[in-house]
PDB file of C-alpha atoms in Angstrom:
ATOM      1  CA  MET A 675       0.000   0.000   0.000  1.00  0.00           C
ATOM      2  CA  SER A 676       1.369   3.353  -0.984  1.00  0.00           C
ATOM      3  CA  ALA A 677       1.353   6.284   1.405  1.00  0.00           C
ATOM      4  CA  HIS A 678       0.859   8.646  -1.544  1.00  0.00           C
ATOM      5  CA  PRO A 679      -2.291   8.952  -3.656  1.00  0.00           C
ATOM      6  CA  TYR A 680      -0.400   8.892  -6.969  1.00  0.00           C
ATOM      7  CA  ASP A 681       1.747   6.606  -9.100  1.00  0.00           C
ATOM      8  CA  HIS A 682       5.502   7.080  -8.734  1.00  0.00           C
ATOM      9  CA  GLY A 683       6.152   5.480 -12.130  1.00  0.00           C
ATOM     10  CA  HIS A 684       8.434   2.668 -10.935  1.00  0.00           C
ATOM     11  CA  THR A 685       8.602   0.184 -13.822  1.00  0.00           C
ATOM     12  CA  VAL A 686      10.700  -2.769 -14.939  1.00  0.00           C
ATOM     13  CA  ALA A 687      11.987  -0.651 -17.835  1.00  0.00           C
ATOM     14  CA  GLY A 688      12.913   2.206 -15.500  1.00  0.00           C
ATOM     15  CA  TRP A 689      14.674   0.097 -12.877  1.00  0.00           C
ATOM     16  CA  THR A 690      16.547  -2.031 -15.436  1.00  0.00           C
ATOM     17  CA  GLY A 691      17.643   0.963 -17.478  1.00  0.00           C
ATOM     18  CA  CYS A 692      18.736   2.833 -14.373  1.00  0.00           C
ATOM     19  CA  GLY A 693      20.781  -0.128 -13.116  1.00  0.00           C
ATOM     20  CA  ILE A 694      22.576  -0.530 -16.433  1.00  0.00           C
ATOM     21  CA  ALA A 695      23.159   3.226 -16.690  1.00  0.00           C
ATOM     22  CA  VAL A 696      24.669   3.323 -13.185  1.00  0.00           C
ATOM     23  CA  ALA A 697      27.116   0.585 -14.205  1.00  0.00           C
ATOM     24  CA  GLY A 698      28.003   2.501 -17.372  1.00  0.00           C
ATOM     25  CA  THR A 699      28.478   5.719 -15.459  1.00  0.00           C
ATOM     26  CA  ALA A 700      30.723   3.924 -12.974  1.00  0.00           C
ATOM     27  CA  LEU A 701      32.853   2.753 -15.896  1.00  0.00           C
ATOM     28  CA  LEU A 702      32.958   6.312 -17.226  1.00  0.00           C
ATOM     29  CA  GLY A 703      34.025   7.571 -13.814  1.00  0.00           C
ATOM     30  CA  ALA A 704      36.746   4.945 -13.585  1.00  0.00           C
ATOM     31  CA  GLY A 705      37.892   5.951 -17.061  1.00  0.00           C
ATOM     32  CA  VAL A 706      38.123   9.579 -16.032  1.00  0.00           C
ATOM     33  CA  CYS A 707      40.013   8.769 -12.830  1.00  0.00           C
ATOM     34  CA  THR A 708      42.497   6.486 -14.566  1.00  0.00           C
ATOM     35  CA  VAL A 709      42.640   8.525 -17.793  1.00  0.00           C
ATOM     36  CA  SER A 710      41.776   5.373 -19.728  1.00  0.00           C
ATOM     37  CA  GLY A 711      40.286   5.677 -23.198  1.00  0.00           C
ATOM     38  CA  PRO A 712      39.071   2.060 -23.285  1.00  0.00           C
ATOM     39  CA  LEU A 713      37.177   2.489 -19.977  1.00  0.00           C
ATOM     40  CA  LEU A 714      35.618   5.729 -21.247  1.00  0.00           C
ATOM     41  CA  ALA A 715      34.519   3.988 -24.452  1.00  0.00           C
ATOM     42  CA  ALA A 716      33.179   0.983 -22.513  1.00  0.00           C
ATOM     43  CA  GLY A 717      31.243   3.253 -20.120  1.00  0.00           C
ATOM     44  CA  ALA A 718      29.738   5.200 -23.013  1.00  0.00           C
ATOM     45  CA  ALA A 719      28.790   1.947 -24.759  1.00  0.00           C
ATOM     46  CA  VAL A 720      27.113   0.595 -21.618  1.00  0.00           C
ATOM     47  CA  ASP A 721      25.161   3.853 -21.218  1.00  0.00           C
ATOM     48  CA  VAL A 722      23.945   3.610 -24.833  1.00  0.00           C
ATOM     49  CA  LEU A 723      23.014  -0.020 -24.103  1.00  0.00           C
ATOM     50  CA  ALA A 724      20.997   1.191 -21.092  1.00  0.00           C
ATOM     51  CA  LEU A 725      19.062   3.557 -23.344  1.00  0.00           C
ATOM     52  CA  LEU A 726      18.315   0.827 -25.883  1.00  0.00           C
ATOM     53  CA  VAL A 727      17.306  -1.744 -23.257  1.00  0.00           C
ATOM     54  CA  THR A 728      15.000   0.760 -21.558  1.00  0.00           C
ATOM     55  CA  TRP A 729      13.409   1.646 -24.892  1.00  0.00           C
ATOM     56  CA  ALA A 730      12.923  -2.022 -25.832  1.00  0.00           C
ATOM     57  CA  LEU A 731      11.345  -2.814 -22.454  1.00  0.00           C
ATOM     58  CA  HIS A 732       9.073   0.216 -22.757  1.00  0.00           C
ATOM     59  CA  LEU A 733       7.897  -0.926 -26.184  1.00  0.00           C
ATOM     60  CA  ALA A 734       7.356  -4.445 -24.814  1.00  0.00           C
ATOM     61  CA  GLY A 735       4.941  -3.038 -22.231  1.00  0.00           C
ATOM     62  CA  TRP A 736       7.199  -2.867 -19.193  1.00  0.00           C
ATOM     63  CA  GLY A 737       7.356   0.938 -19.211  1.00  0.00           C
ATOM     64  CA  LYS A 738       4.876   3.588 -18.173  1.00  0.00           C
ATOM     65  CA  PRO A 739       2.920   5.961 -20.383  1.00  0.00           C
ATOM     66  CA  SER A 740       2.897   9.648 -19.597  1.00  0.00           C
ATOM     67  CA  GLY A 741       0.290  10.814 -17.142  1.00  0.00           C
ATOM     68  CA  PRO A 742      -1.639   9.138 -14.355  1.00  0.00           C
ATOM     69  CA  ARG A 743      -2.539   5.437 -14.407  1.00  0.00           C
ATOM     70  CA  PRO A 744      -5.370   3.610 -12.648  1.00  0.00           C
ATOM     71  CA  ARG A 745      -4.459   2.386  -9.162  1.00  0.00           C
ATOM     72  CA  GLU A 746      -4.589  -1.282 -10.233  1.00  0.00           C
ATOM     73  CA  GLU A 747      -1.705  -0.584 -12.676  1.00  0.00           C
ATOM     74  CA  TRP A 748       0.589   1.091 -10.114  1.00  0.00           C
ATOM     75  CA  SER A 749       2.627  -2.005  -9.340  1.00  0.00           C
ATOM     76  CA  TRP A 750       5.904  -2.215 -11.230  1.00  0.00           C
ATOM     77  CA  ARG A 751       5.074  -5.857 -12.051  1.00  0.00           C
ATOM     78  CA  VAL A 752       2.050  -4.872 -14.191  1.00  0.00           C
ATOM     79  CA  ARG A 753       2.579  -4.594 -17.934  1.00  0.00           C
ATOM     80  CA  ASP A 754       1.121  -1.646 -19.803  1.00  0.00           C
ATOM     81  CA  SER A 755      -1.771  -2.863 -21.931  1.00  0.00           C
ATOM     82  CA  GLY A 756      -1.586   0.132 -24.300  1.00  0.00           C
ATOM     83  CA  ALA A 757       2.066  -0.302 -25.268  1.00  0.00           C
ATOM     84  CA  ARG A 758       1.392  -2.166 -28.528  1.00  0.00           C
ATOM     85  CA  ALA A 759      -0.554   0.752 -29.952  1.00  0.00           C
ATOM     86  CA  GLY A 760       1.929   3.273 -28.561  1.00  0.00           C
ATOM     87  CA  HIS A 761       1.469   6.224 -26.252  1.00  0.00           C
ATOM     88  CA  ALA A 762       0.190   9.451 -27.748  1.00  0.00           C
ATOM     89  CA  GLU A 763       2.764  11.793 -26.169  1.00  0.00           C
ATOM     90  CA  CYS A 764       5.711   9.352 -26.155  1.00  0.00           C
ATOM     91  CA  LEU A 765       8.766  10.201 -28.255  1.00  0.00           C
ATOM     92  CA  GLY A 766      10.072   6.627 -27.990  1.00  0.00           C
ATOM     93  CA  CYS A 767       6.798   5.232 -29.333  1.00  0.00           C
ATOM     94  CA  ARG A 768       6.844   7.717 -32.205  1.00  0.00           C
ATOM     95  CA  TRP A 769      10.432   6.710 -33.053  1.00  0.00           C
ATOM     96  CA  ALA A 770       9.257   3.084 -33.147  1.00  0.00           C
ATOM     97  CA  GLY A 771       6.450   4.027 -35.546  1.00  0.00           C
ATOM     98  CA  ARG A 772       3.674   3.681 -32.998  1.00  0.00           C
ATOM     99  CA  ARG A 773       1.304   6.607 -33.000  1.00  0.00           C
ATOM    100  CA  GLY A 774      -0.937   5.519 -30.121  1.00  0.00           C
ATOM    101  CA  GLY A 775      -4.265   7.214 -30.471  1.00  0.00           C
ATOM    102  CA  THR A 776      -2.879  10.235 -32.246  1.00  0.00           C
ATOM    103  CA  ALA A 777      -5.395  10.105 -35.048  1.00  0.00           C
ATOM    104  CA  GLU A 778      -5.272  13.232 -37.093  1.00  0.00           C
ATOM    105  CA  VAL A 779      -7.070  15.874 -35.129  1.00  0.00           C
ATOM    106  CA  PRO A 780      -8.779  18.313 -37.455  1.00  0.00           C
ATOM    107  CA  ALA A 781      -7.738  21.910 -37.148  1.00  0.00           C
ATOM    108  CA  PRO A 782     -10.285  23.977 -35.251  1.00  0.00           C
ATOM    109  CA  ALA A 783     -12.652  25.985 -37.390  1.00  0.00           C
ATOM    110  CA  PRO A 784     -11.888  29.703 -37.463  1.00  0.00           C
ATOM    111  CA  VAL A 785     -14.023  31.746 -35.116  1.00  0.00           C
ATOM    112  CA  THR A 786     -15.840  34.663 -36.679  1.00  0.00           C
ATOM    113  CA  VAL A 787     -17.054  37.469 -34.473  1.00  0.00           C
ATOM    114  CA  THR A 788     -20.056  39.388 -35.671  1.00  0.00           C
ATOM    115  CA  ALA A 789     -21.551  42.586 -34.337  1.00  0.00           C
ATOM    116  CA  PRO A 790     -24.817  42.163 -32.454  1.00  0.00           C
ATOM    117  CA  VAL A 791     -27.844  42.601 -34.634  1.00  0.00           C
ATOM    118  CA  THR A 792     -30.037  45.505 -33.577  1.00  0.00           C
ATOM    119  CA  ALA A 793     -33.200  46.917 -35.002  1.00  0.00           C
ATOM    120  CA  PRO A 794     -32.863  50.332 -36.715  1.00  0.00           C
ATOM    121  CA  GLY A 795     -34.803  52.102 -33.972  1.00  0.00           C
ATOM    122  CA  GLU A 796     -32.718  50.576 -31.130  1.00  0.00           C
ATOM    123  CA  ARG A 797     -29.484  52.065 -32.395  1.00  0.00           C
ATOM    124  CA  ALA A 798     -30.922  55.565 -32.443  1.00  0.00           C
ATOM    125  CA  ALA A 799     -32.415  55.131 -28.954  1.00  0.00           C
ATOM    126  CA  GLU A 800     -28.980  54.036 -27.596  1.00  0.00           C
ATOM    127  CA  ALA A 801     -27.294  57.036 -29.138  1.00  0.00           C
ATOM    128  CA  ASP A 802     -29.886  59.389 -27.614  1.00  0.00           C
ATOM    129  CA  ALA A 803     -29.457  57.789 -24.173  1.00  0.00           C
ATOM    130  CA  VAL A 804     -25.670  58.084 -24.336  1.00  0.00           C
ATOM    131  CA  GLY A 805     -25.862  61.687 -25.598  1.00  0.00           C
ATOM    132  CA  ALA A 806     -28.353  62.690 -22.927  1.00  0.00           C
ATOM    133  CA  GLY A 807     -26.400  61.161 -20.088  1.00  0.00           C
ATOM    134  CA  GLY A 808     -22.980  62.511 -20.925  1.00  0.00           C
TER     135      GLY A 808
END
């Protein structure tokens, strides 16, 4: 049971990608400390691997779409049922060719503002009232 009324977004994709990225960053740090080109290259490669693994897990349904999820989907062990179609606001899904409910939204119709229609006698009566009062 969570003490907070919202989803923290902990997912298999997030935890796995973060773990791999930490290992890659540790290699990068060791490469900087030892001034070792091969360690720097290995750390960078592991960090790129972390990105690709996270993306693949997200596309497989082990990630989280943007925005709130229903409480029954808060557990990190629950796969995302909408991952196959893609998430509407997700850059990774768009890169994979998944549009996810982003059907073409028609452009809004232009709004035209028209002057209120008044009877010929009303306009004259308004002008008299304004002229008399001021």
